[in-house]
GROMACS .gro file of C-alpha atoms in nm:
model
  473
    1MET     CA    1   2.341  -0.300  -5.035
    2THR     CA    2   2.315  -0.561  -5.312
    3ASN     CA    3   2.233  -0.479  -5.671
    4LYS     CA    4   1.880  -0.600  -5.603
    5ASP     CA    5   1.841  -0.362  -5.312
    6LEU     CA    6   1.967  -0.074  -5.525
    7ALA     CA    7   1.724  -0.162  -5.804
    8ILE     CA    8   1.437  -0.166  -5.550
    9ALA     CA    9   1.543   0.169  -5.405
   10ALA     CA   10   1.566   0.331  -5.750
   11SER     CA   11   1.234   0.181  -5.857
   12THR     CA   12   1.060   0.303  -5.547
   13ILE     CA   13   1.187   0.657  -5.602
   14TRP     CA   14   1.076   0.651  -5.963
   15VAL     CA   15   0.728   0.509  -5.890
   16VAL     CA   16   0.662   0.762  -5.610
   17VAL     CA   17   0.774   1.049  -5.831
   18ALA     CA   18   0.546   0.914  -6.109
   19ALA     CA   19   0.261   0.892  -5.859
   20ILE     CA   20   0.308   1.255  -5.772
   21LEU     CA   21   0.302   1.349  -6.137
   22VAL     CA   22  -0.027   1.155  -6.180
   23MET     CA   23  -0.174   1.328  -5.874
   24PHE     CA   24  -0.069   1.663  -6.024
   25MET     CA   25  -0.305   1.583  -6.311
   26GLN     CA   26  -0.591   1.676  -6.077
   27ALA     CA   27  -0.468   2.035  -6.115
   28GLY     CA   28  -0.490   1.987  -6.489
   29PHE     CA   29  -0.844   1.860  -6.470
   30ALA     CA   30  -0.936   2.150  -6.246
   31PHE     CA   31  -0.816   2.411  -6.495
   32LEU     CA   32  -0.959   2.216  -6.793
   33GLU     CA   33  -1.303   2.173  -6.644
   34ALA     CA   34  -1.322   2.516  -6.485
   35GLY     CA   35  -1.226   2.678  -6.820
   36LEU     CA   36  -1.491   2.479  -7.011
   37THR     CA   37  -1.767   2.570  -6.771
   38ARG     CA   38  -1.926   2.901  -6.676
   39MET     CA   39  -1.797   3.156  -6.419
   40LYS     CA   40  -2.085   3.089  -6.182
   41ASN     CA   41  -1.966   2.729  -6.128
   42VAL     CA   42  -1.586   2.775  -6.109
   43GLY     CA   43  -1.561   2.735  -5.731
   44HIS     CA   44  -1.776   2.422  -5.744
   45VAL     CA   45  -1.557   2.265  -6.010
   46ALA     CA   46  -1.245   2.345  -5.809
   47ALA     CA   47  -1.392   2.192  -5.492
   48LYS     CA   48  -1.488   1.879  -5.683
   49ASN     CA   49  -1.129   1.817  -5.793
   50VAL     CA   50  -1.008   1.824  -5.435
   51LEU     CA   51  -1.289   1.599  -5.321
   52VAL     CA   52  -1.205   1.353  -5.592
   53LEU     CA   53  -0.856   1.291  -5.456
   54ALA     CA   54  -0.967   1.283  -5.097
   55ILE     CA   55  -1.252   1.032  -5.147
   56ALA     CA   56  -1.053   0.805  -5.372
   57SER     CA   57  -0.753   0.812  -5.130
   58ILE     CA   58  -0.954   0.690  -4.834
   59VAL     CA   59  -1.186   0.439  -5.004
   60TYR     CA   60  -0.898   0.288  -5.204
   61TYR     CA   61  -0.690   0.245  -4.890
   62ILE     CA   62  -0.970   0.080  -4.692
   63VAL     CA   63  -1.102  -0.161  -4.955
   64GLY     CA   64  -1.018  -0.074  -5.315
   65TYR     CA   65  -0.648  -0.170  -5.306
   66GLY     CA   66  -0.742  -0.515  -5.173
   67ILE     CA   67  -1.017  -0.559  -5.439
   68ALA     CA   68  -0.776  -0.463  -5.716
   69PHE     CA   69  -0.453  -0.642  -5.611
   70GLY     CA   70  -0.507  -0.847  -5.294
   71ASP     CA   71  -0.379  -1.204  -5.299
   72GLY     CA   72  -0.605  -1.501  -5.251
   73GLY     CA   73  -0.897  -1.382  -5.460
   74ASN     CA   74  -1.022  -1.510  -5.796
   75GLY     CA   75  -1.064  -1.383  -6.148
   76LEU     CA   76  -1.327  -1.126  -6.044
   77VAL     CA   77  -1.202  -0.973  -5.720
   78GLY     CA   78  -0.898  -0.969  -5.489
   79GLY     CA   79  -0.922  -1.158  -5.162
   80SER     CA   80  -0.705  -0.983  -4.908
   81GLY     CA   81  -0.523  -0.657  -4.822
   82PHE     CA   82  -0.824  -0.469  -4.694
   83PHE     CA   83  -0.732  -0.183  -4.454
   84PRO     CA   84  -0.358  -0.287  -4.491
   85SER     CA   85  -0.130  -0.275  -4.193
   86VAL     CA   86   0.213  -0.109  -4.161
   87ASP     CA   87   0.392  -0.439  -4.219
   88GLU     CA   88   0.181  -0.522  -4.519
   89LEU     CA   89   0.253  -0.186  -4.683
   90LEU     CA   90   0.621  -0.215  -4.615
   91GLY     CA   91   0.645  -0.563  -4.770
   92ILE     CA   92   0.804  -0.618  -5.108
   93GLY     CA   93   0.674  -0.907  -5.313
   94ALA     CA   94   0.494  -1.046  -5.007
   95ALA     CA   95   0.132  -1.114  -4.915
   96PRO     CA   96  -0.118  -0.960  -4.938
   97PHE     CA   97   0.028  -0.761  -5.235
   98SER     CA   98   0.280  -1.003  -5.378
   99TRP     CA   99   0.227  -0.870  -5.728
  100PHE     CA  100   0.441  -0.568  -5.639
  101SER     CA  101   0.780  -0.737  -5.639
  102THR     CA  102   0.996  -0.441  -5.745
  103ILE     CA  103   0.861  -0.183  -5.497
  104PRO     CA  104   0.706  -0.180  -5.148
  105ALA     CA  105   0.327  -0.228  -5.142
  106GLY     CA  106   0.291   0.124  -4.999
  107ALA     CA  107   0.448   0.265  -5.317
  108GLY     CA  108   0.210   0.051  -5.519
  109TYR     CA  109  -0.078   0.204  -5.328
  110MET     CA  110   0.041   0.559  -5.400
  111PHE     CA  111   0.065   0.492  -5.775
  112GLN     CA  112  -0.263   0.304  -5.806
  113VAL     CA  113  -0.471   0.539  -5.600
  114ALA     CA  114  -0.366   0.826  -5.825
  115PHE     CA  115  -0.511   0.634  -6.122
  116ALA     CA  116  -0.839   0.577  -5.934
  117ALA     CA  117  -0.867   0.952  -5.866
  118VAL     CA  118  -0.807   1.032  -6.238
  119SER     CA  119  -1.084   0.793  -6.342
  120LEU     CA  120  -1.322   0.949  -6.092
  121ALA     CA  121  -1.234   1.302  -6.217
  122ILE     CA  122  -1.345   1.199  -6.563
  123VAL     CA  123  -1.688   1.104  -6.430
  124TRP     CA  124  -1.763   1.445  -6.291
  125GLY     CA  125  -1.667   1.624  -6.612
  126ALA     CA  126  -1.978   1.506  -6.799
  127MET     CA  127  -2.195   1.582  -6.491
  128ALA     CA  128  -2.070   1.932  -6.439
  129GLU     CA  129  -2.289   2.238  -6.362
  130ARG     CA  130  -2.598   2.049  -6.245
  131THR     CA  131  -2.506   1.780  -5.994
  132LYS     CA  132  -2.569   1.797  -5.620
  133LEU     CA  133  -2.258   1.813  -5.406
  134TRP     CA  134  -2.353   1.509  -5.191
  135VAL     CA  135  -2.346   1.291  -5.507
  136TYR     CA  136  -1.973   1.347  -5.529
  137PHE     CA  137  -1.929   1.180  -5.193
  138ALA     CA  138  -2.172   0.895  -5.236
  139PHE     CA  139  -2.103   0.800  -5.596
  140GLY     CA  140  -1.738   0.881  -5.557
  141ALA     CA  141  -1.709   0.601  -5.302
  142VAL     CA  142  -1.919   0.360  -5.510
  143PHE     CA  143  -1.726   0.429  -5.830
  144THR     CA  144  -1.394   0.377  -5.660
  145LEU     CA  145  -1.507   0.022  -5.582
  146ILE     CA  146  -1.637  -0.031  -5.939
  147TYR     CA  147  -1.309   0.091  -6.074
  148SER     CA  148  -1.112  -0.142  -5.846
  149VAL     CA  149  -1.304  -0.447  -5.980
  150GLY     CA  150  -1.227  -0.353  -6.344
  151SER     CA  151  -0.859  -0.292  -6.263
  152HIS     CA  152  -0.841  -0.636  -6.096
  153TRP     CA  153  -0.969  -0.803  -6.410
  154ILE     CA  154  -0.696  -0.651  -6.635
  155TRP     CA  155  -0.401  -0.573  -6.412
  156SER     CA  156  -0.396  -0.833  -6.130
  157PRO     CA  157  -0.221  -1.163  -6.211
  158ASP     CA  158  -0.537  -1.333  -6.081
  159GLY     CA  159  -0.772  -1.128  -6.305
  160TRP     CA  160  -0.955  -1.317  -6.574
  161LEU     CA  161  -0.865  -1.068  -6.853
  162PHE     CA  162  -0.504  -1.066  -6.743
  163THR     CA  163  -0.485  -1.440  -6.785
  164LYS     CA  164  -0.631  -1.399  -7.138
  165GLY     CA  165  -0.352  -1.168  -7.229
  166MET     CA  166  -0.532  -0.836  -7.252
  167GLN     CA  167  -0.293  -0.550  -7.319
  168ASP     CA  168  -0.367  -0.227  -7.136
  169PHE     CA  169  -0.030  -0.086  -7.036
  170ALA     CA  170  -0.150   0.211  -6.829
  171GLY     CA  171  -0.525   0.217  -6.853
  172SER     CA  172  -0.705   0.322  -7.166
  173THR     CA  173  -0.971   0.074  -7.060
  174VAL     CA  174  -0.914   0.054  -6.684
  175VAL     CA  175  -0.889   0.428  -6.615
  176HIS     CA  176  -1.038   0.624  -6.907
  177TYR     CA  177  -1.297   0.390  -7.057
  178GLN     CA  178  -1.442   0.310  -6.715
  179GLY     CA  179  -1.450   0.678  -6.618
  180ALA     CA  180  -1.619   0.772  -6.944
  181LEU     CA  181  -1.885   0.501  -6.910
  182ALA     CA  182  -1.981   0.620  -6.565
  183ALA     CA  183  -1.977   0.976  -6.697
  184LEU     CA  184  -2.214   0.870  -6.976
  185ALA     CA  185  -2.450   0.710  -6.720
  186GLY     CA  186  -2.451   1.026  -6.514
  187ALA     CA  187  -2.512   1.256  -6.811
  188LEU     CA  188  -2.802   1.043  -6.929
  189LEU     CA  189  -2.972   1.038  -6.585
  190LEU     CA  190  -2.916   1.406  -6.521
  191GLY     CA  191  -3.030   1.529  -6.858
  192PRO     CA  192  -2.890   1.842  -7.030
  193ARG     CA  193  -2.819   2.172  -6.868
  194ILE     CA  194  -3.096   2.434  -6.879
  195GLY     CA  195  -3.088   2.598  -7.220
  196LYS     CA  196  -2.848   2.354  -7.377
  197PHE     CA  197  -3.105   2.229  -7.637
  198GLY     CA  198  -3.385   2.437  -7.784
  199SER     CA  199  -3.744   2.327  -7.828
  200ASP     CA  200  -3.652   2.209  -8.182
  201GLY     CA  201  -3.379   1.983  -8.033
  202LYS     CA  202  -3.094   2.186  -8.180
  203PRO     CA  203  -2.802   2.243  -7.945
  204ASN     CA  204  -2.721   2.590  -7.820
  205ALA     CA  205  -2.356   2.680  -7.754
  206ILE     CA  206  -2.264   2.713  -7.385
  207PRO     CA  207  -1.900   2.817  -7.424
  208GLY     CA  208  -1.647   2.786  -7.150
  209HIS     CA  209  -1.549   3.107  -6.983
  210ASN     CA  210  -1.166   3.086  -7.001
  211MET     CA  211  -0.973   2.910  -7.280
  212ALA     CA  212  -0.644   3.004  -7.128
  213PHE     CA  213  -0.742   2.788  -6.827
  214VAL     CA  214  -0.825   2.503  -7.064
  215THR     CA  215  -0.494   2.535  -7.242
  216LEU     CA  216  -0.303   2.535  -6.913
  217GLY     CA  217  -0.500   2.237  -6.791
  218VAL     CA  218  -0.422   2.033  -7.103
  219LEU     CA  219  -0.055   2.115  -7.078
  220ILE     CA  220  -0.051   2.005  -6.718
  221LEU     CA  221  -0.221   1.681  -6.821
  222TRP     CA  222   0.033   1.627  -7.095
  223PHE     CA  223   0.311   1.684  -6.845
  224GLY     CA  224   0.146   1.457  -6.587
  225TRP     CA  225   0.102   1.178  -6.839
  226PHE     CA  226   0.481   1.121  -6.818
  227GLY     CA  227   0.406   0.977  -6.479
  228PHE     CA  228   0.092   0.803  -6.594
  229ASN     CA  229   0.238   0.587  -6.871
  230PRO     CA  230   0.613   0.560  -6.797
  231GLY     CA  231   0.536   0.506  -6.423
  232SER     CA  232   0.338   0.199  -6.516
  233THR     CA  233   0.660   0.016  -6.567
  234LEU     CA  234   0.665   0.003  -6.184
  235GLY     CA  235   1.043   0.001  -6.184
  236VAL     CA  236   1.364   0.097  -6.354
  237VAL     CA  237   1.392  -0.254  -6.500
  238THR     CA  238   1.109  -0.391  -6.716
  239GLY     CA  239   1.149  -0.744  -6.843
  240ASP     CA  240   1.506  -0.763  -6.970
  241ARG     CA  241   1.517  -0.387  -7.044
  242LEU     CA  242   1.680  -0.125  -6.820
  243GLY     CA  243   1.516   0.219  -6.828
  244TYR     CA  244   1.220   0.103  -7.040
  245PHE     CA  245   1.014   0.385  -6.897
  246ALA     CA  246   1.205   0.631  -7.121
  247TYR     CA  247   1.084   0.450  -7.432
  248VAL     CA  248   0.730   0.466  -7.297
  249ALA     CA  249   0.772   0.842  -7.243
  250LEU     CA  250   0.871   0.878  -7.608
  251THR     CA  251   0.569   0.702  -7.748
  252THR     CA  252   0.345   0.895  -7.514
  253ASN     CA  253   0.483   1.227  -7.634
  254VAL     CA  254   0.472   1.169  -8.010
  255ALA     CA  255   0.118   1.035  -7.977
  256ALA     CA  256   0.001   1.349  -7.802
  257ALA     CA  257   0.163   1.566  -8.071
  258GLY     CA  258  -0.012   1.362  -8.340
  259GLY     CA  259  -0.344   1.404  -8.160
  260ALA     CA  260  -0.323   1.784  -8.152
  261LEU     CA  261  -0.240   1.788  -8.528
  262GLY     CA  262  -0.508   1.529  -8.612
  263ALA     CA  263  -0.772   1.730  -8.430
  264VAL     CA  264  -0.671   2.056  -8.605
  265ALA     CA  265  -0.696   1.883  -8.947
  266MET     CA  266  -1.036   1.730  -8.866
  267SER     CA  267  -1.163   2.056  -8.720
  268TRP     CA  268  -1.057   2.242  -9.035
  269LEU     CA  269  -1.247   1.986  -9.247
  270VAL     CA  270  -1.564   1.965  -9.037
  271ILE     CA  271  -1.615   2.312  -8.897
  272LYS     CA  272  -1.386   2.507  -9.129
  273LYS     CA  273  -1.176   2.647  -8.848
  274PRO     CA  274  -0.878   2.515  -8.645
  275ASP     CA  275  -1.089   2.532  -8.324
  276LEU     CA  276  -0.867   2.563  -8.014
  277SER     CA  277  -1.091   2.357  -7.790
  278MET     CA  278  -1.094   2.077  -8.049
  279MET     CA  279  -0.711   2.089  -8.072
  280LEU     CA  280  -0.680   2.062  -7.697
  281ASN     CA  281  -0.936   1.780  -7.682
  282GLY     CA  282  -0.738   1.609  -7.958
  283ALA     CA  283  -0.418   1.610  -7.754
  284VAL     CA  284  -0.590   1.467  -7.450
  285ALA     CA  285  -0.768   1.201  -7.666
  286ALA     CA  286  -0.435   1.097  -7.808
  287LEU     CA  287  -0.290   1.063  -7.459
  288VAL     CA  288  -0.589   0.853  -7.363
  289ALA     CA  289  -0.548   0.630  -7.669
  290ILE     CA  290  -0.169   0.576  -7.629
  291THR     CA  291  -0.212   0.487  -7.263
  292ALA     CA  292  -0.297   0.123  -7.347
  293ALA     CA  293  -0.040   0.100  -7.624
  294SER     CA  294   0.254   0.303  -7.493
  295GLY     CA  295   0.463   0.005  -7.388
  296PHE     CA  296   0.367  -0.215  -7.683
  297VAL     CA  297   0.400  -0.015  -8.005
  298ALA     CA  298   0.666   0.143  -8.229
  299PRO     CA  299   0.689   0.530  -8.244
  300TRP     CA  300   0.537   0.542  -8.597
  301ALA     CA  301   0.231   0.352  -8.469
  302ALA     CA  302   0.209   0.581  -8.165
  303ILE     CA  303   0.193   0.885  -8.395
  304LEU     CA  304  -0.077   0.720  -8.606
  305ILE     CA  305  -0.274   0.620  -8.294
  306GLY     CA  306  -0.256   0.982  -8.181
  307VAL     CA  307  -0.363   1.133  -8.511
  308VAL     CA  308  -0.670   0.904  -8.531
  309ALA     CA  309  -0.758   0.973  -8.172
  310GLY     CA  310  -0.749   1.348  -8.234
  311ALA     CA  311  -0.983   1.314  -8.530
  312VAL     CA  312  -1.213   1.079  -8.330
  313ALA     CA  313  -1.235   1.342  -8.058
  314VAL     CA  314  -1.361   1.608  -8.295
  315VAL     CA  315  -1.620   1.388  -8.459
  316GLY     CA  316  -1.718   1.230  -8.128
  317VAL     CA  317  -1.780   1.562  -7.949
  318LEU     CA  318  -2.001   1.682  -8.231
  319GLY     CA  319  -2.176   1.345  -8.254
  320VAL     CA  320  -2.249   1.322  -7.882
  321GLU     CA  321  -2.407   1.661  -7.887
  322ARG     CA  322  -2.611   1.573  -8.196
  323ILE     CA  323  -2.780   1.287  -8.010
  324ARG     CA  324  -2.869   1.536  -7.733
  325ILE     CA  325  -2.627   1.418  -7.462
  326ASP     CA  326  -2.494   1.721  -7.273
  327ASP     CA  327  -2.123   1.659  -7.190
  328PRO     CA  328  -1.967   1.993  -7.094
  329ILE     CA  329  -1.606   1.878  -7.126
  330GLY     CA  330  -1.637   1.605  -7.385
  331ALA     CA  331  -1.550   1.321  -7.147
  332VAL     CA  332  -1.753   1.059  -7.333
  333SER     CA  333  -1.565   1.121  -7.657
  334VAL     CA  334  -1.222   1.216  -7.536
  335HIS     CA  335  -1.192   0.943  -7.274
  336GLY     CA  336  -1.451   0.689  -7.395
  337LEU     CA  337  -1.429   0.674  -7.771
  338ALA     CA  338  -1.052   0.742  -7.770
  339GLY     CA  339  -1.012   0.478  -7.496
  340VAL     CA  340  -1.185   0.223  -7.720
  341TRP     CA  341  -0.968   0.316  -8.015
  342GLY     CA  342  -0.645   0.298  -7.812
  343THR     CA  343  -0.737  -0.044  -7.667
  344LEU     CA  344  -0.813  -0.193  -8.007
  345ALA     CA  345  -0.515  -0.021  -8.167
  346THR     CA  346  -0.284  -0.195  -7.924
  347GLY     CA  347  -0.416  -0.521  -8.060
  348ILE     CA  348  -0.343  -0.407  -8.410
  349PHE     CA  349   0.001  -0.250  -8.366
  350ALA     CA  350   0.167  -0.435  -8.074
  351VAL     CA  351   0.526  -0.527  -8.159
  352PRO     CA  352   0.583  -0.899  -8.080
  353GLN     CA  353   0.921  -0.841  -7.904
  354LEU     CA  354   0.770  -0.571  -7.685
  355ALA     CA  355   0.478  -0.798  -7.592
  356ASP     CA  356   0.727  -1.067  -7.502
  357ASN     CA  357   0.933  -0.826  -7.293
  358LEU     CA  358   0.618  -0.725  -7.101
  359ALA     CA  359   0.502  -1.089  -7.091
  360THR     CA  360   0.151  -0.981  -7.182
  361GLY     CA  361  -0.047  -1.101  -7.485
  362ARG     CA  362   0.088  -1.140  -7.837
  363GLY     CA  363   0.205  -0.928  -8.129
  364GLY     CA  364  -0.064  -0.735  -8.306
  365LEU     CA  365  -0.239  -0.788  -8.641
  366VAL     CA  366   0.006  -0.577  -8.842
  367TYR     CA  367   0.300  -0.803  -8.745
  368THR     CA  368   0.136  -1.143  -8.708
  369GLY     CA  369  -0.154  -1.135  -8.950
  370SER     CA  370  -0.369  -1.274  -8.668
  371PHE     CA  371  -0.679  -1.116  -8.515
  372HIS     CA  372  -0.627  -1.297  -8.188
  373GLN     CA  373  -0.497  -0.998  -7.990
  374VAL     CA  374  -0.763  -0.767  -8.141
  375GLY     CA  375  -1.023  -1.017  -8.028
  376VAL     CA  376  -0.892  -1.026  -7.675
  377GLN     CA  377  -0.895  -0.648  -7.664
  378ALA     CA  378  -1.251  -0.632  -7.796
  379MET     CA  379  -1.363  -0.896  -7.544
  380GLY     CA  380  -1.219  -0.688  -7.260
  381LEU     CA  381  -1.392  -0.371  -7.383
  382LEU     CA  382  -1.726  -0.549  -7.393
  383ALA     CA  383  -1.686  -0.715  -7.053
  384VAL     CA  384  -1.557  -0.405  -6.873
  385GLY     CA  385  -1.806  -0.180  -7.052
  386GLY     CA  386  -2.103  -0.394  -6.965
  387PHE     CA  387  -2.008  -0.416  -6.600
  388THR     CA  388  -1.899  -0.059  -6.544
  389PHE     CA  389  -2.190   0.109  -6.726
  390SER     CA  390  -2.461  -0.111  -6.568
  391ALA     CA  391  -2.313  -0.084  -6.216
  392SER     CA  392  -2.268   0.296  -6.247
  393PHE     CA  393  -2.612   0.346  -6.403
  394GLY     CA  394  -2.777   0.132  -6.140
  395ALA     CA  395  -2.611   0.313  -5.850
  396LEU     CA  396  -2.691   0.660  -5.986
  397TRP     CA  397  -3.044   0.563  -6.078
  398THR     CA  398  -3.105   0.448  -5.728
  399MET     CA  399  -2.969   0.774  -5.589
  400LYS     CA  400  -3.183   0.965  -5.831
  401ALA     CA  401  -3.497   0.773  -5.738
  402LEU     CA  402  -3.446   0.801  -5.362
  403TRP     CA  403  -3.303   1.151  -5.315
  404GLY     CA  404  -3.245   1.321  -5.652
  405ILE     CA  405  -2.908   1.394  -5.799
  406ARG     CA  406  -2.972   1.714  -5.987
  407VAL     CA  407  -2.996   2.061  -5.830
  408GLU     CA  408  -3.318   2.253  -5.852
  409PRO     CA  409  -3.363   2.475  -6.160
  410GLU     CA  410  -3.322   2.804  -5.964
  411VAL     CA  411  -3.002   2.673  -5.806
  412GLU     CA  412  -2.867   2.575  -6.147
  413THR     CA  413  -2.959   2.912  -6.289
  414ALA     CA  414  -2.791   3.097  -6.003
  415GLY     CA  415  -2.482   2.877  -6.016
  416LEU     CA  416  -2.350   2.609  -5.788
  417ASP     CA  417  -2.074   2.822  -5.638
  418VAL     CA  418  -2.306   3.016  -5.404
  419SER     CA  419  -2.580   2.755  -5.365
  420GLU     CA  420  -2.351   2.458  -5.280
  421HIS     CA  421  -2.053   2.639  -5.121
  422GLY     CA  422  -2.178   2.985  -5.011
  423MET     CA  423  -1.922   3.167  -5.218
  424TRP     CA  424  -1.822   3.259  -5.571
  425GLY     CA  425  -1.514   3.173  -5.775
  426TYR     CA  426  -1.532   3.528  -5.914
  427PRO     CA  427  -1.700   3.731  -5.629
  428GLU     CA  428  -1.630   4.076  -5.781
  429PHE     CA  429  -1.869   3.996  -6.064
  430TYR     CA  430  -2.157   3.915  -5.828
  431ILE     CA  431  -2.117   4.121  -5.506
  432PRO     CA  432  -1.953   4.453  -5.418
  433VAL     CA  433  -1.588   4.407  -5.318
  434PRO     CA  434  -1.385   4.700  -5.184
  435GLY     CA  435  -1.161   4.817  -5.461
  436GLY     CA  436  -1.314   4.566  -5.702
  437TYR     CA  437  -1.501   4.599  -6.030
  438GLY     CA  438  -1.774   4.858  -6.032
  439THR     CA  439  -1.603   5.075  -5.768
  440GLU     CA  440  -1.430   5.410  -5.815
  441ALA     CA  441  -1.099   5.220  -5.846
  442HIS     CA  442  -1.237   5.078  -6.172
  443GLY     CA  443  -1.429   5.378  -6.292
  444HIS     CA  444  -1.321   5.311  -6.652
  445LEU     CA  445  -1.582   5.031  -6.657
  446GLY     CA  446  -1.860   5.288  -6.668
  447LEU     CA  447  -2.173   5.366  -6.474
  448ALA     CA  448  -2.365   5.066  -6.608
  449HIS     CA  449  -2.132   4.823  -6.444
  450ALA     CA  450  -2.141   5.014  -6.115
  451GLN     CA  451  -2.522   5.015  -6.119
  452ARG     CA  452  -2.529   4.641  -6.189
  453ALA     CA  453  -2.299   4.583  -5.898
  454HIS     CA  454  -2.530   4.791  -5.675
  455VAL     CA  455  -2.840   4.602  -5.790
  456HIS     CA  456  -2.674   4.271  -5.709
  457ALA     CA  457  -2.529   4.380  -5.377
  458PRO     CA  458  -2.778   4.181  -5.172
  459ALA     CA  459  -2.718   3.871  -5.387
  460ALA     CA  460  -2.542   3.693  -5.098
  461THR     CA  461  -2.873   3.644  -4.920
  462PRO     CA  462  -3.049   3.321  -5.006
  463ALA     CA  463  -3.369   3.493  -5.113
  464GLN     CA  464  -3.194   3.694  -5.379
  465VAL     CA  465  -2.945   3.434  -5.510
  466PRO     CA  466  -3.140   3.384  -5.839
  467HIS     CA  467  -3.084   3.750  -5.928
  468ALA     CA  468  -2.708   3.699  -5.916
  469ALA     CA  469  -2.739   3.459  -6.205
  470GLU     CA  470  -2.828   3.737  -6.447
  471ALA     CA  471  -2.472   3.854  -6.440
  472SER     CA  472  -2.339   3.506  -6.505
  473ALA     CA  473  -2.557   3.403  -6.795
   0.00000   0.00000   0.00000
């Protein structure tokens, strides 16, 4: 084997491992979203995270990969590589995916489809606890195509924003901003959950049921991000630097740390307590923000980007709620506002020599005194934002007008676990289970709990499903 062959082999191993790390982030989203929602919807949330990966995997293979990276297209969409063959996926630096010159096209698919699934997972977070199951299938397919167009603009060598020099190393705009905009469209069209806002317009707290789940989810996401950002080098050699992915991992980590601390500080200032959910959202927001910048900025700038992102997450979550948008997991703020900040911050703090090494754009404002790169970043945000929000809103509005996208009030009250899936994530709290809560084996819970379990025993029948909700309120 030649040195080139060895480099390709090493790069392929690295990119596939990174893809697996990114796919593992679906487990992080599952814990995060399940923990931030109510017990009666946990099974539904879990099912959604499996469906996300399944839908994205098929749709992206059939058409999305070609739209995003297929040769022979134009500045707006790719022109080939649809339903790719065995030979096409085994090719390296060859049509229809010649952009992938350091790894086989099949490895490129594995890495890129994991990103598409993450973006789709963000969408459902803001639509949680009130969306019909079929919408996951229908809009999941539509959004995968929308996502593919945006990624072509910024990441394909044919894309019009790529040719302008837009810097988005691993997807603050492509993955997180696009996902957040579609999430915003869904939240607006669905409206708030029952009871979220009072008649006076003031928000009522609907706390998540398990903060340990949320913490575990965030830690999994933090871990998975070491595939997300470093894996975007697409090889063990980047420009003229060997092992550049290790540097990207460093900036990713210190930014996340800064985000957790920035959120704690802002939470202390605004709500007078170091709120755990805000700290966790701050860490994720920082990871979102550094995603665009991770290959372009110095460590000190990465920390600053993270601290600001953590503060933005706290203010953003409270602000979104104040304008009466119900976003159960804070997707609009954590992935949207932080994605905007990270994209613009790249144009501010990009180190000229790192931009040269990546052959993308120019040095940032801090180093060059020029607003050129900031302007390119802002132009990309406006263009992608306009396209993604309008396309997502239009698709969901059509579905709402024709078939309805929100479950009926009695279904929402009972919980989507039983109504959409015929089961519960926590069955012992809703139906009698041999040896479960409310039985003699748990007599320490008292007679009241046993009586409640007896009253709800028939809750598995459709006619009595609404009564089960009383235990989950």
